mmCIF file with all atom_site columns, C-alpha atoms in Angstrom:
data_model
loop_
_atom_site.group_PDB
_atom_site.id
_atom_site.type_symbol
_atom_site.label_atom_id
_atom_site.label_alt_id
_atom_site.label_comp_id
_atom_site.label_asym_id
_atom_site.label_entity_id
_atom_site.label_seq_id
_atom_site.pdbx_PDB_ins_code
_atom_site.Cartn_x
_atom_site.Cartn_y
_atom_site.Cartn_z
_atom_site.occupancy
_atom_site.B_iso_or_equiv
_atom_site.pdbx_formal_charge
_atom_site.auth_seq_id
_atom_site.auth_comp_id
_atom_site.auth_asym_id
_atom_site.auth_atom_id
_atom_site.pdbx_PDB_model_num
ATOM 1   C CA . UNK A 1 1   ? -25.991 -9.376  36.741  1.00 50.00 ? 16  UNK A CA 1
ATOM 2   C CA . UNK A 1 2   ? -25.354 -9.428  32.993  1.00 51.00 ? 17  UNK A CA 1
ATOM 3   C CA . UNK A 1 3   ? -24.987 -12.627 31.079  1.00 56.00 ? 18  UNK A CA 1
ATOM 4   C CA . UNK A 1 4   ? -21.256 -13.294 30.386  1.00 55.00 ? 19  UNK A CA 1
ATOM 5   C CA . UNK A 1 5   ? -21.845 -14.182 26.711  1.00 50.00 ? 20  UNK A CA 1
ATOM 6   C CA . UNK A 1 6   ? -23.604 -10.837 26.053  1.00 55.00 ? 21  UNK A CA 1
ATOM 7   C CA . UNK A 1 7   ? -20.695 -8.999  27.672  1.00 51.00 ? 22  UNK A CA 1
ATOM 8   C CA . UNK A 1 8   ? -18.172 -10.970 25.572  1.00 47.00 ? 23  UNK A CA 1
ATOM 9   C CA . UNK A 1 9   ? -20.178 -10.298 22.375  1.00 49.00 ? 24  UNK A CA 1
ATOM 10  C CA . UNK A 1 10  ? -20.212 -6.559  23.158  1.00 51.00 ? 25  UNK A CA 1
ATOM 11  C CA . UNK A 1 11  ? -16.452 -6.470  23.731  1.00 49.00 ? 26  UNK A CA 1
ATOM 12  C CA . UNK A 1 12  ? -15.771 -8.371  20.489  1.00 44.00 ? 27  UNK A CA 1
ATOM 13  C CA . UNK A 1 13  ? -18.116 -6.092  18.494  1.00 45.00 ? 28  UNK A CA 1
ATOM 14  C CA . UNK A 1 14  ? -16.379 -2.971  19.865  1.00 41.00 ? 29  UNK A CA 1
ATOM 15  C CA . UNK A 1 15  ? -12.925 -4.391  19.069  1.00 41.00 ? 30  UNK A CA 1
ATOM 16  C CA . UNK A 1 16  ? -13.997 -5.303  15.519  1.00 39.00 ? 31  UNK A CA 1
ATOM 17  C CA . UNK A 1 17  ? -15.392 -1.805  14.850  1.00 37.00 ? 32  UNK A CA 1
ATOM 18  C CA . UNK A 1 18  ? -12.200 -0.109  16.114  1.00 35.00 ? 33  UNK A CA 1
ATOM 19  C CA . UNK A 1 19  ? -9.993  -2.417  14.011  1.00 32.00 ? 34  UNK A CA 1
ATOM 20  C CA . UNK A 1 20  ? -12.135 -1.843  10.907  1.00 33.00 ? 35  UNK A CA 1
ATOM 21  C CA . UNK A 1 21  ? -12.055 1.951   11.362  1.00 32.00 ? 36  UNK A CA 1
ATOM 22  C CA . UNK A 1 22  ? -8.262  1.917   11.641  1.00 31.00 ? 37  UNK A CA 1
ATOM 23  C CA . UNK A 1 23  ? -7.951  -0.121  8.438   1.00 30.00 ? 38  UNK A CA 1
ATOM 24  C CA . UNK A 1 24  ? -10.274 2.134   6.425   1.00 33.00 ? 39  UNK A CA 1
ATOM 25  C CA . UNK A 1 25  ? -8.800  5.428   7.648   1.00 35.00 ? 40  UNK A CA 1
ATOM 26  C CA . UNK A 1 26  ? -5.180  4.384   7.418   1.00 31.00 ? 41  UNK A CA 1
ATOM 27  C CA . UNK A 1 27  ? -3.459  6.237   4.507   1.00 39.00 ? 42  UNK A CA 1
ATOM 28  C CA . UNK A 1 28  ? -1.530  3.164   3.420   1.00 39.00 ? 43  UNK A CA 1
ATOM 29  C CA . UNK A 1 29  ? -4.560  0.868   3.337   1.00 38.00 ? 44  UNK A CA 1
ATOM 30  C CA . UNK A 1 30  ? -6.322  2.463   0.369   1.00 48.00 ? 45  UNK A CA 1
ATOM 31  C CA . UNK A 1 31  ? -3.300  4.225   -1.143  1.00 58.00 ? 46  UNK A CA 1
ATOM 32  C CA . UNK A 1 32  ? -4.520  7.669   -0.079  1.00 75.00 ? 47  UNK A CA 1
ATOM 33  C CA . UNK A 1 33  ? -7.097  9.911   -1.743  1.00 90.00 ? 48  UNK A CA 1
ATOM 34  C CA . UNK A 1 34  ? -7.743  9.356   -5.445  1.00 92.00 ? 49  UNK A CA 1
ATOM 35  C CA . UNK A 1 35  ? -6.114  11.706  -7.938  1.00 96.00 ? 50  UNK A CA 1
ATOM 36  C CA . UNK A 1 36  ? -7.926  13.407  -10.817 1.00 96.00 ? 51  UNK A CA 1
ATOM 37  C CA . UNK A 1 37  ? -6.457  13.545  -14.327 1.00 97.00 ? 52  UNK A CA 1
ATOM 38  C CA . UNK A 1 38  ? -8.248  15.953  -16.686 1.00 97.00 ? 53  UNK A CA 1
ATOM 39  C CA . UNK A 1 39  ? -7.490  15.911  -20.425 1.00 96.00 ? 54  UNK A CA 1
ATOM 40  C CA . UNK A 1 40  ? -8.844  18.539  -22.843 1.00 95.00 ? 55  UNK A CA 1
ATOM 41  C CA . UNK A 1 41  ? -8.705  18.683  -26.618 1.00 91.00 ? 56  UNK A CA 1
ATOM 42  C CA . UNK A 1 42  ? -8.891  21.901  -28.656 1.00 82.00 ? 57  UNK A CA 1
ATOM 43  C CA . UNK A 1 43  ? -11.251 22.627  -31.533 1.00 75.00 ? 58  UNK A CA 1
ATOM 44  C CA . UNK A 1 44  ? -10.654 21.469  -35.121 1.00 60.00 ? 59  UNK A CA 1
ATOM 45  C CA . UNK A 1 45  ? -9.224  24.832  -36.188 1.00 57.00 ? 60  UNK A CA 1
ATOM 46  C CA . UNK A 1 46  ? -6.027  24.094  -34.271 1.00 59.00 ? 61  UNK A CA 1
ATOM 47  C CA . UNK A 1 47  ? -5.934  20.286  -34.232 1.00 62.00 ? 62  UNK A CA 1
ATOM 48  C CA . UNK A 1 48  ? -6.538  17.243  -36.399 1.00 72.00 ? 63  UNK A CA 1
ATOM 49  C CA . UNK A 1 49  ? -10.082 16.255  -37.395 1.00 78.00 ? 64  UNK A CA 1
ATOM 50  C CA . UNK A 1 50  ? -9.324  12.696  -36.247 1.00 84.00 ? 65  UNK A CA 1
ATOM 51  C CA . UNK A 1 51  ? -10.539 11.423  -32.892 1.00 89.00 ? 66  UNK A CA 1
ATOM 52  C CA . UNK A 1 52  ? -7.831  10.902  -30.279 1.00 91.00 ? 67  UNK A CA 1
ATOM 53  C CA . UNK A 1 53  ? -7.739  7.699   -28.253 1.00 92.00 ? 68  UNK A CA 1
ATOM 54  C CA . UNK A 1 54  ? -6.510  8.031   -24.687 1.00 95.00 ? 69  UNK A CA 1
ATOM 55  C CA . UNK A 1 55  ? -4.911  4.853   -23.421 1.00 95.00 ? 70  UNK A CA 1
ATOM 56  C CA . UNK A 1 56  ? -4.199  4.348   -19.730 1.00 95.00 ? 71  UNK A CA 1
ATOM 57  C CA . UNK A 1 57  ? -1.779  1.502   -19.079 1.00 87.00 ? 72  UNK A CA 1
ATOM 58  C CA . UNK A 1 58  ? -2.183  0.379   -22.725 1.00 88.00 ? 73  UNK A CA 1
ATOM 59  C CA . UNK A 1 59  ? -6.010  0.105   -22.579 1.00 94.00 ? 74  UNK A CA 1
ATOM 60  C CA . UNK A 1 60  ? -8.370  2.469   -24.415 1.00 95.00 ? 75  UNK A CA 1
ATOM 61  C CA . UNK A 1 61  ? -9.945  4.598   -21.672 1.00 97.00 ? 76  UNK A CA 1
ATOM 62  C CA . UNK A 1 62  ? -11.568 7.396   -23.719 1.00 96.00 ? 77  UNK A CA 1
ATOM 63  C CA . UNK A 1 63  ? -12.082 8.746   -27.215 1.00 95.00 ? 78  UNK A CA 1
ATOM 64  C CA . UNK A 1 64  ? -11.897 12.531  -27.600 1.00 93.00 ? 79  UNK A CA 1
ATOM 65  C CA . UNK A 1 65  ? -13.358 14.484  -30.486 1.00 90.00 ? 80  UNK A CA 1
ATOM 66  C CA . UNK A 1 66  ? -12.411 18.122  -31.068 1.00 88.00 ? 81  UNK A CA 1
ATOM 67  C CA . UNK A 1 67  ? -13.480 20.399  -28.215 1.00 90.00 ? 82  UNK A CA 1
ATOM 68  C CA . UNK A 1 68  ? -14.103 17.583  -25.715 1.00 93.00 ? 83  UNK A CA 1
ATOM 69  C CA . UNK A 1 69  ? -12.677 16.915  -22.261 1.00 95.00 ? 84  UNK A CA 1
ATOM 70  C CA . UNK A 1 70  ? -12.504 13.865  -20.038 1.00 97.00 ? 85  UNK A CA 1
ATOM 71  C CA . UNK A 1 71  ? -11.616 13.287  -16.377 1.00 97.00 ? 86  UNK A CA 1
ATOM 72  C CA . UNK A 1 72  ? -10.318 10.165  -14.684 1.00 97.00 ? 87  UNK A CA 1
ATOM 73  C CA . UNK A 1 73  ? -10.269 9.332   -10.972 1.00 97.00 ? 88  UNK A CA 1
ATOM 74  C CA . UNK A 1 74  ? -7.034  7.385   -10.597 1.00 96.00 ? 89  UNK A CA 1
ATOM 75  C CA . UNK A 1 75  ? -5.075  5.922   -7.722  1.00 96.00 ? 90  UNK A CA 1
ATOM 76  C CA . UNK A 1 76  ? -2.058  7.995   -6.712  1.00 96.00 ? 91  UNK A CA 1
ATOM 77  C CA . UNK A 1 77  ? 1.259   7.034   -8.233  1.00 95.00 ? 92  UNK A CA 1
ATOM 78  C CA . UNK A 1 78  ? 2.688   6.634   -11.697 1.00 95.00 ? 93  UNK A CA 1
ATOM 79  C CA . UNK A 1 79  ? 0.262   6.381   -14.632 1.00 94.00 ? 94  UNK A CA 1
ATOM 80  C CA . UNK A 1 80  ? 1.209   5.708   -18.246 1.00 95.00 ? 95  UNK A CA 1
ATOM 81  C CA . UNK A 1 81  ? -0.799  7.654   -20.860 1.00 96.00 ? 96  UNK A CA 1
ATOM 82  C CA . UNK A 1 82  ? -0.614  7.059   -24.621 1.00 94.00 ? 97  UNK A CA 1
ATOM 83  C CA . UNK A 1 83  ? -2.414  9.112   -27.295 1.00 92.00 ? 98  UNK A CA 1
ATOM 84  C CA . UNK A 1 84  ? -3.283  7.630   -30.691 1.00 90.00 ? 99  UNK A CA 1
ATOM 85  C CA . UNK A 1 85  ? -5.241  8.798   -33.708 1.00 88.00 ? 100 UNK A CA 1
ATOM 86  C CA . UNK A 1 86  ? -8.534  6.886   -34.126 1.00 87.00 ? 101 UNK A CA 1
ATOM 87  C CA . UNK A 1 87  ? -10.865 6.579   -37.098 1.00 81.00 ? 102 UNK A CA 1
ATOM 88  C CA . UNK A 1 88  ? -10.930 5.425   -40.709 1.00 78.00 ? 103 UNK A CA 1
ATOM 89  C CA . UNK A 1 89  ? -8.830  6.476   -43.711 1.00 76.00 ? 104 UNK A CA 1
ATOM 90  C CA . UNK A 1 90  ? -6.218  9.117   -42.927 1.00 78.00 ? 105 UNK A CA 1
ATOM 91  C CA . UNK A 1 91  ? -6.983  8.805   -39.214 1.00 78.00 ? 106 UNK A CA 1
ATOM 92  C CA . UNK A 1 92  ? -6.064  5.104   -39.170 1.00 74.00 ? 107 UNK A CA 1
ATOM 93  C CA . UNK A 1 93  ? -2.544  5.753   -40.521 1.00 71.00 ? 108 UNK A CA 1
ATOM 94  C CA . UNK A 1 94  ? 0.068   5.339   -37.785 1.00 67.00 ? 109 UNK A CA 1
ATOM 95  C CA . UNK A 1 95  ? 1.631   8.527   -36.478 1.00 62.00 ? 110 UNK A CA 1
ATOM 96  C CA . UNK A 1 96  ? 5.355   9.080   -36.984 1.00 51.00 ? 111 UNK A CA 1
ATOM 97  C CA . UNK A 1 97  ? 5.924   7.675   -33.526 1.00 58.00 ? 112 UNK A CA 1
ATOM 98  C CA . UNK A 1 98  ? 3.515   6.809   -30.751 1.00 75.00 ? 113 UNK A CA 1
ATOM 99  C CA . UNK A 1 99  ? 5.086   7.670   -27.440 1.00 79.00 ? 114 UNK A CA 1
ATOM 100 C CA . UNK A 1 100 ? 3.785   7.009   -23.980 1.00 90.00 ? 115 UNK A CA 1
ATOM 101 C CA . UNK A 1 101 ? 4.053   9.602   -21.240 1.00 94.00 ? 116 UNK A CA 1
ATOM 102 C CA . UNK A 1 102 ? 4.491   8.770   -17.604 1.00 95.00 ? 117 UNK A CA 1
ATOM 103 C CA . UNK A 1 103 ? 2.617   11.022  -15.174 1.00 95.00 ? 118 UNK A CA 1
ATOM 104 C CA . UNK A 1 104 ? 3.112   11.061  -11.412 1.00 96.00 ? 119 UNK A CA 1
ATOM 105 C CA . UNK A 1 105 ? -0.071  11.786  -9.437  1.00 96.00 ? 120 UNK A CA 1
ATOM 106 C CA . UNK A 1 106 ? -0.012  12.620  -5.732  1.00 96.00 ? 121 UNK A CA 1
ATOM 107 C CA . UNK A 1 107 ? -2.912  11.628  -3.439  1.00 96.00 ? 122 UNK A CA 1
ATOM 108 C CA . UNK A 1 108 ? -5.801  14.093  -3.876  1.00 95.00 ? 123 UNK A CA 1
ATOM 109 C CA . UNK A 1 109 ? -3.983  15.969  -6.656  1.00 95.00 ? 124 UNK A CA 1
ATOM 110 C CA . UNK A 1 110 ? -5.835  17.382  -9.677  1.00 95.00 ? 125 UNK A CA 1
ATOM 111 C CA . UNK A 1 111 ? -3.785  17.680  -12.873 1.00 96.00 ? 126 UNK A CA 1
ATOM 112 C CA . UNK A 1 112 ? -5.009  19.080  -16.175 1.00 96.00 ? 127 UNK A CA 1
ATOM 113 C CA . UNK A 1 113 ? -3.430  18.519  -19.589 1.00 96.00 ? 128 UNK A CA 1
ATOM 114 C CA . UNK A 1 114 ? -4.314  19.414  -23.153 1.00 94.00 ? 129 UNK A CA 1
ATOM 115 C CA . UNK A 1 115 ? -3.750  17.307  -26.239 1.00 92.00 ? 130 UNK A CA 1
ATOM 116 C CA . UNK A 1 116 ? -1.142  18.849  -28.542 1.00 89.00 ? 131 UNK A CA 1
ATOM 117 C CA . UNK A 1 117 ? -0.303  17.638  -32.043 1.00 85.00 ? 132 UNK A CA 1
ATOM 118 C CA . UNK A 1 118 ? 3.149   17.969  -33.568 1.00 82.00 ? 133 UNK A CA 1
ATOM 119 C CA . UNK A 1 119 ? 5.021   16.358  -36.448 1.00 79.00 ? 134 UNK A CA 1
ATOM 120 C CA . UNK A 1 120 ? 6.062   13.621  -34.021 1.00 80.00 ? 135 UNK A CA 1
ATOM 121 C CA . UNK A 1 121 ? 2.461   12.804  -33.026 1.00 82.00 ? 136 UNK A CA 1
ATOM 122 C CA . UNK A 1 122 ? 0.215   13.651  -30.095 1.00 88.00 ? 137 UNK A CA 1
ATOM 123 C CA . UNK A 1 123 ? 1.391   14.478  -26.598 1.00 91.00 ? 138 UNK A CA 1
ATOM 124 C CA . UNK A 1 124 ? 0.011   15.968  -23.382 1.00 94.00 ? 139 UNK A CA 1
ATOM 125 C CA . UNK A 1 125 ? 0.997   19.476  -22.306 1.00 94.00 ? 140 UNK A CA 1
ATOM 126 C CA . UNK A 1 126 ? 0.286   20.641  -18.739 1.00 95.00 ? 141 UNK A CA 1
ATOM 127 C CA . UNK A 1 127 ? -2.337  23.347  -18.232 1.00 93.00 ? 142 UNK A CA 1
ATOM 128 C CA . UNK A 1 128 ? -2.580  25.670  -15.254 1.00 86.00 ? 143 UNK A CA 1
ATOM 129 C CA . UNK A 1 129 ? -5.841  24.820  -13.453 1.00 74.00 ? 144 UNK A CA 1
ATOM 130 C CA . UNK A 1 130 ? -6.499  28.479  -12.695 1.00 65.00 ? 145 UNK A CA 1
ATOM 131 C CA . UNK A 1 131 ? -5.705  29.818  -16.152 1.00 55.00 ? 146 UNK A CA 1
ATOM 132 C CA . UNK A 1 132 ? -8.223  32.353  -17.506 1.00 50.00 ? 147 UNK A CA 1
ATOM 133 C CA . UNK A 1 133 ? -9.955  31.089  -20.595 1.00 48.00 ? 148 UNK A CA 1
#
């Protein structure tokens, strides 16, 4: 005959592992699969020579020089992205207007954007992931 405490410990351990597995695998628990945001900047022939700061939720997340790209693993949902010119001299002058863009990312989604410069400042333009380069 088994000892009753060993049997009770086994039952409790099984219950705890089932409960933990349900919590981890539940879509609402972790907010779903992370999303990927990819941002690419063109070469200096078509853009400014200044570095571009990428701010996520008003915090500097990356600094892009001409020809560089960066990727972020982000939780699904709405993300605010702001682009600003970084550097000394001309690059430190404020743009005509710094505007934030709101992006909506679905769980597991991969979105790619490129940095575009206009008279109004920098902004993100969507890029087809399967576009021939």
